[in-house]
């Protein structure tokens, strides 16, 4: 028996490869399926099943493409209705993979179809659970993402309480827990940085698994402090439910080199968004006017999903040399399938063609301290919890997550200094503001981490766990 966790850090997502006696199963695969096919081929195995724990909201799964490429059967738990062929499993149903067994444990709560898969080894022993978004390490899945609108988050939280106590907590303490996500995912509030644990440890440390917890207490604690889900979550869930264009087609269209002239013409003709995925330092120094920065070196796909509201938005890319395929792939993982190509030769080719560039003023934290006169408006674009925990005394909370909803709160005629925690998000925010006509912008390089080293007045630190 072989179990491999295939973890993708930028999405904080874990897919799983399970193999026994030449048969394999994949749980919750990403959109780009070749890594799974290659693993099976290298080991002389055939992929028999693709198990989906639920309709994922934070990424588009590769289940449909993988099934078409390998002949594998797509398996969902109860209550899953799709526009493509699946095996809708019953609670308790078992599937053989070589000498091991996968047993379906229907665990509604995160969503109605949410299912945990119990792996029983060749000796008949409960070995591991693949919990999807039902149980994380240190947390549980948020119960506010149901596609159907006739059930409340309180209802789902109650179902989740029952699922955990009836299906998961009775299992042996040495059962291994393999969740779908780790720290950084918006599918929970406070996920652990670890990605594998044993159930007994979670029973001791996970707040949601307290033995003396009432259902009312569970519902209150699970729902307390949940921020609104990113706008792309519901759209990705529908793609996973209804189907999508093959990844091969998306990649072929999007990974196309364009000359500066063709790039500009296509941007104008298609009303395309120019997305610059280089580093924030390169972007502030020089970029194509009205382009938006979201760098590949950060949480690229989640920020694209949070900020670009139309999944069908035509996108043109400015990428580092050799990174076009990666950019198109990572966009497709969150449902952005309408990439039209990339600027061949990058910004140097753009300038060589005699075309205009722009820049954003960027200064150090020490320089801000020197310039500060009490009349400067500082925009802190970190998350609300980060701001509440500690911030510059005079800074205005302007979280990047909700920038589209709060644009009306600032004035195009006023200057703004923008910072985040380390410098990545502030450049994203500044690029969006600049593209919308806010020209008097200054980025604070190094973000709040650098600002803490200055003598600028800050609020007292408040532990995030005490913030409501």
C-alpha positions as semicolon CSV with decimal commas, in nm:
position;residue;x (nm);y (nm);z (nm)
1;X;0,000;0,000;0,000
2;X;0,124;0,346;-0,091
3;X;-0,022;0,679;0,020
4;X;0,120;1,006;-0,108
5;X;0,004;1,354;-0,017
6;X;0,054;1,593;-0,309
7;X;0,048;1,934;-0,144
8;X;0,023;2,260;-0,337
9;X;0,137;2,542;-0,112
10;X;-0,007;2,841;-0,301
11;X;-0,357;2,691;-0,264
12;X;-0,284;2,525;0,071
13;X;-0,441;2,216;-0,088
14;X;-0,372;1,847;-0,045
15;X;-0,454;1,588;-0,309
16;X;-0,384;1,220;-0,248
17;X;-0,248;0,925;-0,446
18;X;-0,338;0,581;-0,306
19;X;-0,211;0,259;-0,461
20;X;-0,228;-0,114;-0,395
21;X;-0,150;-0,413;-0,616
22;X;-0,129;-0,209;-0,936
23;X;-0,453;-0,017;-0,880
24;X;-0,465;0,350;-0,781
25;X;-0,712;0,612;-0,667
26;X;-0,679;0,990;-0,659
27;X;-0,859;1,203;-0,402
28;X;-0,938;1,570;-0,478
29;X;-0,702;1,623;-0,776
30;X;-0,605;1,966;-0,904
31;X;-0,697;2,087;-1,253
32;X;-0,365;1,987;-1,411
33;X;-0,382;1,609;-1,409
34;X;-0,047;1,506;-1,557
35;X;0,131;1,466;-1,219
36;X;-0,119;1,197;-1,116
37;X;-0,100;1,017;-1,448
38;X;0,281;1,025;-1,436
39;X;0,288;0,877;-1,084
40;X;0,069;0,588;-1,184
41;X;0,265;0,526;-1,505
42;X;0,599;0,526;-1,322
43;X;0,469;0,262;-1,083
44;X;0,292;0,052;-1,344
45;X;-0,048;0,121;-1,190
46;X;-0,386;0,208;-1,341
47;X;-0,607;0,479;-1,190
48;X;-0,935;0,309;-1,103
49;X;-1,120;0,580;-0,908
50;X;-1,121;0,956;-0,861
51;X;-1,279;1,033;-0,524
52;X;-1,418;1,379;-0,460
53;X;-1,485;1,482;-0,100
54;X;-1,729;1,759;-0,205
55;X;-1,788;2,033;-0,462
56;X;-1,475;2,234;-0,394
57;X;-1,523;2,610;-0,379
58;X;-1,161;2,728;-0,364
59;X;-1,028;2,545;-0,670
60;X;-1,147;2,367;-0,983
61;X;-1,081;1,996;-0,950
62;X;-0,922;1,785;-1,223
63;X;-1,166;1,499;-1,176
64;X;-1,342;1,529;-1,511
65;X;-1,025;1,548;-1,722
66;X;-0,859;1,274;-1,519
67;X;-1,154;1,039;-1,565
68;X;-1,161;1,104;-1,940
69;X;-0,787;1,046;-1,971
70;X;-0,771;0,726;-1,765
71;X;-1,117;0,570;-1,773
72;X;-1,141;0,605;-1,395
73;X;-1,479;0,634;-1,224
74;X;-1,558;0,962;-1,048
75;X;-1,704;0,896;-0,704
76;X;-1,894;1,148;-0,492
77;X;-2,080;1,085;-0,171
78;X;-2,457;1,109;-0,124
79;X;-2,652;1,418;-0,241
80;X;-2,409;1,502;-0,523
81;X;-2,585;1,587;-0,849
82;X;-2,370;1,672;-1,152
83;X;-2,399;1,739;-1,526
84;X;-2,152;1,458;-1,605
85;X;-2,129;1,088;-1,521
86;X;-2,039;0,997;-1,163
87;X;-2,095;0,716;-0,918
88;X;-2,301;0,867;-0,637
89;X;-2,200;0,649;-0,344
90;X;-2,417;0,547;-0,052
91;X;-2,311;0,605;0,306
92;X;-2,106;0,302;0,411
93;X;-2,039;0,184;0,055
94;X;-1,698;0,027;-0,001
95;X;-1,457;0,036;-0,298
96;X;-1,166;-0,201;-0,352
97;X;-0,824;-0,076;-0,464
98;X;-0,597;-0,377;-0,483
99;X;-0,593;-0,520;-0,132
100;X;-0,718;-0,205;0,044
101;X;-1,070;-0,070;0,084
102;X;-1,210;0,283;0,070
103;X;-1,526;0,321;0,278
104;X;-1,764;0,612;0,230
105;X;-1,851;0,809;0,544
106;X;-2,113;1,069;0,459
107;X;-2,021;1,374;0,671
108;X;-2,247;1,666;0,571
109;X;-2,188;2,005;0,728
110;X;-1,928;2,189;0,525
111;X;-2,161;2,114;0,236
112;X;-2,451;1,870;0,205
113;X;-2,257;1,622;-0,009
114;X;-1,935;1,641;0,198
115;X;-1,787;1,296;0,243
116;X;-1,494;1,152;0,435
117;X;-1,317;0,849;0,289
118;X;-1,193;0,586;0,534
119;X;-0,898;0,377;0,415
120;X;-0,901;0,020;0,550
121;X;-0,570;-0,158;0,500
122;X;-0,505;-0,509;0,372
123;X;-0,539;-0,646;0,727
124;X;-0,884;-0,495;0,778
125;X;-0,757;-0,218;1,007
126;X;-0,882;0,141;0,988
127;X;-0,569;0,319;0,868
128;X;-0,652;0,675;0,757
129;X;-0,931;0,919;0,682
130;X;-0,932;1,166;0,394
131;X;-1,154;1,432;0,544
132;X;-1,181;1,692;0,269
133;X;-1,310;2,012;0,433
134;X;-1,500;1,831;0,709
135;X;-1,207;1,813;0,950
136;X;-0,888;2,014;0,927
137;X;-0,596;2,006;1,166
138;X;-0,696;2,248;1,441
139;X;-1,022;2,347;1,276
140;X;-1,323;2,235;1,073
141;X;-1,466;2,349;0,741
142;X;-1,676;2,663;0,724
143;X;-2,049;2,580;0,700
144;X;-2,156;2,872;0,482
145;X;-2,070;2,753;0,131
146;X;-2,367;2,537;0,034
147;X;-2,470;2,572;-0,330
148;X;-2,836;2,528;-0,239
149;X;-2,983;2,840;-0,082
150;X;-3,263;2,673;0,116
151;X;-3,038;2,574;0,408
152;X;-2,877;2,811;0,656
153;X;-2,520;2,814;0,782
154;X;-2,660;2,735;1,127
155;X;-2,830;2,426;0,985
156;X;-2,508;2,314;0,821
157;X;-2,307;2,379;1,136
158;X;-2,549;2,154;1,324
159;X;-2,504;1,881;1,064
160;X;-2,127;1,920;1,091
161;X;-2,146;1,873;1,469
162;X;-2,336;1,548;1,419
163;X;-2,103;1,425;1,143
164;X;-1,793;1,477;1,352
165;X;-1,937;1,302;1,655
166;X;-2,117;1,019;1,479
167;X;-1,874;0,933;1,199
168;X;-1,525;1,059;1,284
169;X;-1,474;1,083;1,660
170;X;-1,569;0,716;1,723
171;X;-1,274;0,604;1,506
172;X;-0,952;0,483;1,667
173;X;-0,702;0,740;1,796
174;X;-0,422;0,608;1,573
175;X;-0,616;0,668;1,252
176;X;-0,422;0,914;1,035
177;X;-0,601;1,237;0,935
178;X;-0,536;1,366;0,582
179;X;-0,726;1,695;0,528
180;X;-0,785;1,880;0,201
181;X;-0,628;2,204;0,326
182;X;-0,374;2,355;0,562
183;X;-0,287;2,704;0,687
184;X;-0,365;2,977;0,436
185;X;-0,690;2,834;0,307
186;X;-1,005;3,045;0,335
187;X;-1,209;2,727;0,387
188;X;-1,153;2,752;0,763
189;X;-1,058;3,012;1,024
190;X;-0,739;2,891;1,187
191;X;-0,592;2,588;1,014
192;X;-0,267;2,432;1,131
193;X;0,053;2,462;0,931
194;X;0,088;2,085;0,965
195;X;-0,080;1,876;0,696
196;X;-0,093;1,530;0,859
197;X;-0,184;1,421;1,212
198;X;-0,343;1,134;1,402
199;X;-0,704;1,154;1,512
200;X;-0,623;1,110;1,881
201;X;-0,418;1,425;1,881
202;X;-0,696;1,618;1,710
203;X;-0,941;1,497;1,973
204;X;-0,715;1,656;2,234
205;X;-0,624;1,981;2,054
206;X;-0,898;2,070;1,804
207;X;-1,156;2,300;1,966
208;X;-1,434;2,154;1,751
209;X;-1,382;1,802;1,886
210;X;-1,421;1,877;2,258
211;X;-1,613;1,591;2,419
212;X;-1,814;1,818;2,651
213;X;-1,918;2,056;2,374
214;X;-2,290;2,105;2,314
215;X;-2,429;2,149;1,965
216;X;-2,525;2,509;2,046
217;X;-2,170;2,584;2,163
218;X;-2,028;2,422;1,850
219;X;-2,250;2,623;1,616
220;X;-2,158;2,948;1,793
221;X;-1,783;2,881;1,794
222;X;-1,767;2,757;1,436
223;X;-1,956;3,058;1,300
224;X;-1,785;3,318;1,519
225;X;-1,539;3,533;1,324
226;X;-1,599;3,384;0,977
227;X;-1,527;3,646;0,711
228;X;-1,738;3,650;0,393
229;X;-1,610;3,391;0,143
230;X;-1,411;3,516;-0,157
231;X;-1,637;3,593;-0,451
232;X;-1,501;3,312;-0,668
233;X;-1,592;3,034;-0,424
234;X;-1,950;2,988;-0,542
235;X;-1,840;3,008;-0,906
236;X;-1,572;2,739;-0,865
237;X;-1,821;2,515;-0,685
238;X;-2,059;2,545;-0,981
239;X;-1,780;2,461;-1,227
240;X;-1,701;2,149;-1,026
241;X;-2,069;2,057;-1,027
242;X;-2,155;2,139;-1,388
243;X;-1,828;2,075;-1,573
244;X;-1,566;2,285;-1,752
245;X;-1,341;2,319;-2,057
246;X;-1,055;2,069;-2,065
247;X;-0,730;2,192;-1,915
248;X;-0,543;2,101;-2,234
249;X;-0,763;2,341;-2,434
250;X;-0,722;2,619;-2,177
251;X;-0,345;2,581;-2,172
252;X;-0,313;2,573;-2,551
253;X;-0,509;2,897;-2,586
254;X;-0,347;3,079;-2,295
255;X;0,016;2,981;-2,336
256;X;0,050;3,169;-2,665
257;X;0,333;3,420;-2,727
258;X;0,228;3,760;-2,860
259;X;0,434;4,043;-3,004
260;X;0,403;4,383;-2,839
261;X;0,186;4,504;-3,127
262;X;-0,046;4,204;-3,114
263;X;-0,055;4,215;-2,735
264;X;-0,166;4,580;-2,737
265;X;-0,417;4,527;-3,017
266;X;-0,571;4,227;-2,841
267;X;-0,588;4,415;-2,511
268;X;-0,787;4,689;-2,680
269;X;-1,003;4,471;-2,904
270;X;-1,094;4,214;-2,636
271;X;-1,109;4,460;-2,343
272;X;-0,855;4,228;-2,182
273;X;-0,708;4,273;-1,835
274;X;-0,329;4,296;-1,846
275;X;-0,209;4,089;-1,550
276;X;0,156;4,134;-1,450
277;X;0,282;3,836;-1,250
278;X;0,646;3,942;-1,200
279;X;0,782;4,048;-0,859
280;X;0,644;4,350;-0,678
281;X;0,984;4,521;-0,700
282;X;0,987;4,487;-1,079
283;X;0,629;4,609;-1,109
284;X;0,667;4,929;-0,904
285;X;0,979;5,018;-1,101
286;X;0,813;4,984;-1,442
287;X;0,503;4,827;-1,591
288;X;0,248;4,856;-1,872
289;X;0,001;5,137;-1,795
290;X;-0,328;5,018;-1,639
291;X;-0,195;4,667;-1,579
292;X;-0,270;4,489;-1,251
293;X;-0,004;4,322;-1,039
294;X;-0,058;3,984;-0,874
295;X;0,277;3,812;-0,847
296;X;0,345;3,442;-0,892
297;X;0,576;3,457;-0,590
298;X;0,282;3,501;-0,351
299;X;-0,067;3,354;-0,303
300;X;-0,132;3,415;-0,669
301;X;-0,444;3,212;-0,749
302;X;-0,643;3,299;-0,433
303;X;-0,580;3,670;-0,487
304;X;-0,683;3,646;-0,852
305;X;-1,001;3,474;-0,736
306;X;-1,072;3,732;-0,470
307;X;-1,013;4,038;-0,687
308;X;-1,105;3,959;-1,050
309;X;-1,480;3,924;-1,027
310;X;-1,552;3,780;-1,374
311;X;-1,422;3,426;-1,435
312;X;-1,466;3,487;-1,808
313;X;-1,256;3,805;-1,804
314;X;-1,012;3,800;-2,099
315;X;-0,660;3,808;-1,952
316;X;-0,323;3,891;-2,109
317;X;-0,010;3,808;-1,914
318;X;0,321;3,979;-1,847
319;X;0,539;3,700;-1,711
320;X;0,900;3,627;-1,620
321;X;1,086;3,430;-1,885
322;X;0,967;3,070;-1,892
323;X;0,676;3,120;-1,654
324;X;0,384;3,150;-1,896
325;X;0,266;2,789;-1,862
326;X;0,280;2,812;-1,483
327;X;0,075;3,131;-1,485
328;X;-0,194;2,988;-1,715
329;X;-0,206;2,668;-1,510
330;X;-0,245;2,848;-1,179
331;X;-0,518;3,071;-1,322
332;X;-0,709;2,767;-1,445
333;X;-0,694;2,608;-1,101
334;X;-0,935;2,874;-0,979
335;X;-1,150;2,884;-1,291
336;X;-0,995;3,165;-1,496
337;X;-0,989;2,991;-1,834
338;X;-0,992;3,290;-2,067
339;X;-0,620;3,371;-2,086
340;X;-0,545;3,488;-2,439
341;X;-0,165;3,485;-2,439
342;X;0,145;3,646;-2,294
343;X;0,384;3,925;-2,397
344;X;0,676;3,754;-2,570
345;X;1,001;3,906;-2,452
346;X;0,835;4,070;-2,155
347;X;0,854;4,438;-2,071
348;X;1,182;4,479;-2,261
349;X;1,003;4,385;-2,584
350;X;0,727;4,632;-2,497
351;X;0,978;4,914;-2,452
352;X;1,174;4,813;-2,761
353;X;0,854;4,862;-2,958
354;X;0,848;5,223;-2,835
355;X;0,549;5,179;-2,608
356;X;0,476;5,373;-2,289
357;X;0,542;5,243;-1,938
358;X;0,437;5,356;-1,590
359;X;0,571;5,320;-1,235
360;X;0,459;5,350;-0,873
361;X;0,651;5,549;-0,615
362;X;0,794;5,319;-0,350
363;X;0,977;5,427;-0,034
364;X;1,119;5,257;0,272
365;X;0,952;5,259;0,611
366;X;1,230;5,489;0,738
367;X;1,157;5,733;0,454
368;X;0,787;5,736;0,548
369;X;0,880;5,824;0,904
370;X;1,080;6,120;0,774
371;X;0,798;6,236;0,546
372;X;0,520;6,187;0,798
373;X;0,362;6,515;0,908
374;X;0,029;6,405;1,053
375;X;-0,166;6,489;0,737
376;X;-0,069;6,183;0,537
377;X;-0,340;5,922;0,473
378;X;-0,201;5,572;0,522
379;X;-0,400;5,277;0,386
380;X;-0,339;4,950;0,571
381;X;-0,450;4,680;0,325
382;X;-0,397;4,382;0,556
383;X;-0,688;4,167;0,667
384;X;-0,924;4,311;0,931
385;X;-0,788;4,074;1,194
386;X;-0,431;4,180;1,127
387;X;-0,529;4,546;1,153
388;X;-0,726;4,490;1,475
389;X;-0,431;4,308;1,627
390;X;-0,191;4,599;1,575
391;X;-0,152;4,891;1,336
392;X;-0,006;5,237;1,288
393;X;-0,204;5,474;1,508
394;X;-0,320;5,692;1,217
395;X;-0,361;5,426;0,951
396;X;-0,696;5,357;0,785
397;X;-0,807;4,996;0,748
398;X;-0,859;4,931;0,376
399;X;-0,833;4,552;0,337
400;X;-0,730;4,424;-0,003
401;X;-0,983;4,141;0,028
402;X;-1,268;4,392;0,000
403;X;-1,108;4,665;-0,210
404;X;-1,378;4,646;-0,478
405;X;-1,650;4,714;-0,221
406;X;-1,469;5,002;-0,045
407;X;-1,327;5,200;-0,336
408;X;-1,587;5,473;-0,276
409;X;-1,433;5,551;0,064
410;X;-1,126;5,721;-0,086
411;X;-1,079;6,023;-0,313
412;X;-0,891;6,023;-0,644
413;X;-0,761;6,373;-0,578
414;X;-0,585;6,284;-0,252
415;X;-0,243;6,123;-0,196
416;X;-0,223;5,783;-0,025
417;X;0,055;5,577;0,129
418;X;-0,016;5,204;0,108
419;X;0,125;4,917;0,315
420;X;0,053;4,554;0,399
421;X;0,251;4,309;0,613
422;X;0,552;4,253;0,390
423;X;0,507;4,434;0,059
424;X;0,320;4,193;-0,171
425;X;-0,043;4,290;-0,106
426;X;0,027;4,663;-0,098
427;X;0,155;4,652;-0,456
428;X;-0,154;4,459;-0,564
429;X;-0,370;4,727;-0,401
430;X;-0,166;5,011;-0,548
431;X;-0,186;4,861;-0,897
432;X;-0,566;4,837;-0,873
433;X;-0,596;5,191;-0,742
434;X;-0,363;5,328;-1,009
435;X;-0,554;5,149;-1,287
436;X;-0,871;5,317;-1,160
437;X;-0,729;5,667;-1,167
438;X;-0,571;5,707;-0,822
439;X;-0,240;5,859;-0,928
440;X;-0,098;5,997;-0,603
441;X;0,018;5,669;-0,456
442;X;0,324;5,569;-0,255
443;X;0,398;5,208;-0,169
444;X;0,577;5,133;0,160
445;X;0,835;4,866;0,080
446;X;0,867;4,599;0,347
447;X;0,520;4,666;0,488
448;X;0,428;4,659;0,854
449;X;0,723;4,438;0,939
450;X;0,952;4,724;0,838
451;X;0,728;4,991;0,992
452;X;0,757;4,824;1,333
453;X;1,128;4,901;1,324
454;X;1,058;5,275;1,305
455;X;0,951;5,511;1,581
456;X;0,608;5,569;1,430
457;X;0,324;5,543;1,682
458;X;0,145;5,209;1,688
459;X;-0,154;5,071;1,875
460;X;-0,100;4,820;2,155
461;X;-0,084;4,459;2,044
462;X;-0,401;4,253;2,092
463;X;-0,379;3,874;2,062
464;X;-0,586;3,769;1,758
465;X;-0,761;3,498;1,959
466;X;-0,923;3,764;2,177
467;X;-1,051;3,974;1,887
468;X;-1,419;3,934;1,806
